[in-house]
Short mmCIF file of C-alpha atoms in Angstrom, two decimals:
data_model
loop_
_atom_site.label_atom_id
_atom_site.label_comp_id
_atom_site.label_asym_id
_atom_site.label_seq_id
_atom_site.Cartn_x
_atom_site.Cartn_y
_atom_site.Cartn_z
CA GLU A 70 -16.18 -4.88 -8.93
CA PRO A 71 -16.20 -1.67 -6.84
CA GLU A 72 -12.93 0.23 -6.67
CA VAL A 73 -11.43 3.12 -4.76
CA THR A 74 -11.14 6.17 -7.00
CA GLN A 75 -8.87 9.20 -6.62
CA THR A 76 -8.74 12.62 -8.23
CA PRO A 77 -6.78 14.23 -9.69
CA SER A 78 -4.33 11.71 -11.09
CA HIS A 79 -1.61 14.36 -11.16
CA GLN A 80 -1.42 17.66 -9.27
CA VAL A 81 1.29 20.25 -9.78
CA THR A 82 1.51 23.07 -7.27
CA GLN A 83 3.83 25.80 -6.10
CA MET A 84 5.58 25.52 -2.75
CA GLY A 85 3.48 27.09 -0.02
CA GLN A 86 0.16 26.48 -1.75
CA GLU A 87 -2.65 24.39 -0.32
CA VAL A 88 -3.70 21.20 -2.07
CA ILE A 89 -6.65 18.90 -1.58
CA LEU A 90 -6.47 15.33 -2.77
CA ARG A 91 -9.76 13.54 -3.18
CA CYS A 92 -10.75 9.92 -2.76
CA VAL A 93 -13.98 7.98 -3.02
CA PRO A 94 -13.68 4.82 -0.93
CA ILE A 95 -15.62 1.64 -1.64
CA SER A 96 -19.17 2.32 -0.52
CA ASN A 97 -19.65 -0.25 2.26
CA HIS A 98 -16.18 0.27 3.74
CA LEU A 99 -15.84 1.93 7.13
CA TYR A 100 -12.08 2.50 7.45
CA PHE A 101 -10.16 4.91 5.26
CA TYR A 102 -6.45 5.48 4.90
CA TRP A 103 -3.86 7.67 3.24
CA TYR A 104 -0.39 6.45 2.34
CA ARG A 105 2.35 8.11 0.37
CA GLN A 106 5.32 6.94 -1.64
CA ILE A 107 8.19 9.27 -2.34
CA LEU A 108 9.95 8.29 -5.57
CA GLY A 109 12.29 5.38 -4.95
CA GLN A 110 11.13 4.87 -1.36
CA LYS A 111 8.70 2.65 0.51
CA VAL A 112 4.98 3.13 0.72
CA GLU A 113 4.44 4.87 4.08
CA PHE A 114 1.34 5.14 6.23
CA LEU A 115 0.04 8.64 6.89
CA VAL A 116 -3.33 8.36 8.61
CA SER A 117 -6.36 6.17 9.22
CA PHE A 118 -9.90 7.40 9.71
CA TYR A 119 -12.93 5.72 11.21
CA ASN A 120 -16.27 6.93 12.48
CA ASN A 121 -15.52 10.50 11.38
CA GLU A 122 -12.31 10.84 13.28
CA ILE A 123 -8.64 10.03 12.96
CA SER A 124 -7.93 6.65 14.52
CA GLU A 125 -4.19 6.67 13.97
CA LYS A 126 -1.57 8.90 12.38
CA SER A 127 2.13 8.67 11.69
CA GLU A 128 4.90 11.14 12.52
CA ILE A 129 4.71 12.37 8.93
CA PHE A 130 1.12 13.53 9.47
CA ASP A 131 1.91 16.84 11.18
CA ASP A 132 -0.16 20.02 11.54
CA GLN A 133 0.16 20.74 7.83
CA PHE A 134 -1.98 17.72 7.03
CA SER A 135 -5.67 17.19 7.65
CA VAL A 136 -8.31 14.73 6.54
CA GLU A 137 -12.02 15.10 6.18
CA ARG A 138 -15.06 13.19 5.08
CA PRO A 139 -17.14 16.14 3.90
CA ASP A 140 -20.08 14.04 2.70
CA GLY A 141 -21.13 10.40 2.53
CA SER A 142 -18.76 9.47 -0.26
CA ASN A 143 -15.62 11.62 -0.40
CA PHE A 144 -12.53 11.37 1.77
CA THR A 145 -9.99 14.17 1.38
CA LEU A 146 -6.41 14.86 2.33
CA LYS A 147 -5.43 18.51 2.64
CA ILE A 148 -1.90 19.82 2.80
CA ARG A 149 -2.04 23.42 3.99
CA SER A 150 1.30 24.76 2.84
CA THR A 151 3.12 22.38 0.56
CA LYS A 152 6.85 21.81 0.74
CA LEU A 153 9.17 20.41 -1.89
CA GLU A 154 9.50 17.22 0.15
CA ASP A 155 5.74 16.62 -0.07
CA SER A 156 6.23 15.60 -3.69
CA ALA A 157 5.13 11.98 -3.79
CA MET A 158 2.46 9.57 -4.93
CA TYR A 159 -0.45 9.63 -2.50
CA PHE A 160 -2.60 6.53 -2.19
CA CYS A 161 -6.01 6.32 -0.63
CA ALA A 162 -7.24 2.96 0.67
CA SER A 163 -10.32 1.61 2.37
CA SER A 164 -11.34 -1.54 4.22
CA VAL A 165 -14.50 -3.03 5.62
CA ASP A 166 -13.02 -3.10 9.10
CA GLY A 167 -9.69 -2.36 10.72
CA GLY A 168 -8.24 -5.83 10.40
CA ASP A 169 -9.49 -6.48 6.92
CA THR A 170 -7.79 -6.23 3.55
CA GLN A 171 -7.14 -2.66 2.43
CA TYR A 172 -8.05 -1.80 -1.15
CA PHE A 173 -6.06 0.92 -2.83
CA GLY A 174 -6.89 3.68 -5.25
CA PRO A 175 -4.74 4.43 -8.30
CA GLY A 176 -2.92 7.26 -6.56
CA THR A 177 -2.42 10.99 -7.07
CA ARG A 178 1.03 12.14 -8.10
CA LEU A 179 1.74 15.43 -6.32
CA THR A 180 4.56 17.55 -7.67
CA VAL A 181 5.59 20.60 -5.62
CA LEU A 182 7.70 23.14 -7.49
CA ALA B 228 9.49 -1.69 15.75
CA GLN B 229 7.62 -3.42 13.00
CA ARG B 230 9.57 -3.85 9.81
CA VAL B 231 9.30 -5.66 6.48
CA THR B 232 12.39 -6.50 4.45
CA GLN B 233 12.42 -7.44 0.79
CA PRO B 234 16.11 -7.98 0.06
CA GLU B 235 15.92 -7.99 -3.74
CA LYS B 236 15.14 -4.82 -5.68
CA LEU B 237 15.00 -6.73 -8.95
CA LEU B 238 14.47 -10.37 -9.78
CA SER B 239 14.87 -11.40 -13.39
CA VAL B 240 13.86 -14.90 -14.53
CA PHE B 241 13.05 -16.66 -17.77
CA LYS B 242 9.53 -17.70 -18.67
CA GLY B 243 8.77 -21.10 -17.20
CA ALA B 244 11.36 -20.80 -14.44
CA PRO B 245 10.40 -20.94 -10.77
CA VAL B 246 10.05 -17.68 -8.88
CA GLU B 247 10.64 -16.91 -5.23
CA LEU B 248 10.25 -13.37 -3.95
CA LYS B 249 11.64 -13.06 -0.45
CA CYS B 250 9.98 -11.28 2.45
CA ASN B 251 11.06 -11.18 6.08
CA TYR B 252 9.26 -9.37 8.84
CA SER B 253 9.99 -8.13 12.33
CA TYR B 254 7.02 -8.17 14.68
CA SER B 255 6.54 -9.57 18.15
CA GLY B 256 2.83 -10.27 17.83
CA SER B 257 0.79 -12.57 15.63
CA PRO B 258 1.39 -11.30 12.08
CA GLU B 259 -1.15 -10.57 9.37
CA LEU B 260 0.78 -10.62 6.10
CA PHE B 261 -0.09 -9.65 2.58
CA TRP B 262 1.39 -9.59 -0.88
CA TYR B 263 0.32 -6.72 -3.11
CA VAL B 264 1.15 -6.48 -6.81
CA GLN B 265 1.40 -3.37 -8.94
CA TYR B 266 1.36 -3.88 -12.69
CA SER B 267 2.67 -1.11 -14.90
CA ARG B 268 0.66 2.11 -14.42
CA GLN B 269 -1.95 0.36 -12.30
CA ARG B 270 -2.98 0.45 -8.66
CA LEU B 271 -1.72 -1.71 -5.84
CA GLN B 272 -3.80 -4.88 -5.92
CA LEU B 273 -4.08 -7.56 -3.30
CA LEU B 274 -2.46 -10.75 -4.50
CA LEU B 275 -2.48 -12.91 -1.36
CA ARG B 276 -3.32 -12.75 2.31
CA HIS B 277 -1.75 -15.43 4.44
CA ILE B 278 -4.85 -16.32 6.41
CA SER B 279 -6.77 -17.14 3.23
CA ARG B 280 -4.24 -19.82 2.21
CA GLU B 281 -5.32 -19.37 -1.40
CA SER B 282 -3.31 -19.72 -4.57
CA ILE B 283 -3.86 -16.71 -6.82
CA LYS B 284 -2.56 -16.71 -10.41
CA GLY B 285 -0.42 -19.69 -9.44
CA PHE B 286 1.28 -17.82 -6.58
CA THR B 287 1.46 -19.15 -3.04
CA ALA B 288 3.03 -17.84 0.13
CA ASP B 289 3.62 -19.66 3.38
CA LEU B 290 4.08 -17.98 6.69
CA ASN B 291 7.12 -19.33 8.52
CA LYS B 292 7.03 -17.93 12.04
CA GLY B 293 10.33 -19.54 12.98
CA GLU B 294 12.16 -17.76 10.18
CA THR B 295 9.79 -14.75 10.27
CA SER B 296 9.35 -15.09 6.54
CA PHE B 297 6.49 -14.93 4.05
CA HIS B 298 8.12 -15.70 0.72
CA LEU B 299 6.06 -15.60 -2.47
CA LYS B 300 6.48 -18.51 -4.85
CA LYS B 301 5.34 -19.61 -8.27
CA PRO B 302 6.56 -22.79 -9.95
CA PHE B 303 6.47 -21.50 -13.54
CA ALA B 304 6.78 -17.79 -14.26
CA GLN B 305 4.79 -16.18 -17.06
CA GLU B 306 5.54 -12.94 -18.87
CA GLU B 307 2.36 -11.36 -17.51
CA ASP B 308 3.74 -11.81 -13.98
CA SER B 309 6.19 -8.96 -14.63
CA ALA B 310 5.31 -6.31 -12.03
CA MET B 311 6.32 -4.75 -8.72
CA TYR B 312 5.55 -6.94 -5.72
CA TYR B 313 5.17 -5.56 -2.21
CA CYS B 314 5.08 -7.55 0.99
CA ALA B 315 3.12 -5.87 3.78
CA LEU B 316 2.52 -6.47 7.47
CA LEU B 317 -0.58 -5.46 9.42
CA PRO B 318 0.54 -5.27 13.06
CA LEU B 319 -2.92 -5.33 14.58
CA GLU B 320 -1.70 -4.95 18.14
CA TYR B 321 -0.36 -1.54 17.13
CA GLY B 322 -3.29 -0.33 15.05
CA ASN B 323 -4.41 -0.96 11.50
CA LYS B 324 -1.69 0.63 9.39
CA LEU B 325 0.09 -1.48 6.80
CA VAL B 326 3.87 -1.61 6.99
CA PHE B 327 5.35 -2.16 3.54
CA GLY B 328 8.58 -3.60 2.29
CA ALA B 329 10.54 -1.73 -0.34
CA GLY B 330 9.18 -3.91 -3.12
CA THR B 331 10.75 -6.26 -5.65
CA ILE B 332 10.49 -5.79 -9.40
CA LEU B 333 9.90 -9.14 -11.09
CA ARG B 334 10.94 -9.25 -14.70
CA VAL B 335 10.02 -12.35 -16.67
CA LYS B 336 11.97 -12.70 -19.90
CA SER B 337 10.82 -14.68 -22.90
#
């Protein structure tokens, strides 16, 4: 059964550094998402992406964040200048269409020191 | 605002006992509701979607619009059911982002 994959599984970075989190959505899916979960808190929506553009973003997704689909398979989340409070588990998800079930990747644990 | 409430952080039951994981939602439109499960060190996996009306691994969930609830039930818990369970709302009239509850840890004791 096809699955969403994410790399790396764990990323450690220094405050102020740029990080890129990578995701490969399920191949026939058209909608892509990023969520994050700070330790002990809820899973929170960051951004959704469809047809090569952002379709929706949350208040968390400020100018420090960007998403890109650089080729036909990868979907990336970039944080330009990481802050301590960006430390979280970041989940990528994809769905066939906007109202369909979202399938999640295993997550990338980002630790900002 | 759309909101999902899971009042229990931890639910501990003995094997063979019935299980009910509570979920209440706040949403003015027609809700699309899901239960996701996360086993230890694994990804979030879809367990149930209310429109499918399926029973997966013995779990069922009924949407009660009057009580704005979508509780997850299983008549006889098994040890392999131990996991984190998340209730989630897809408020389609406001986009396609999932709104998650805080999650409930289910611990099934032998």
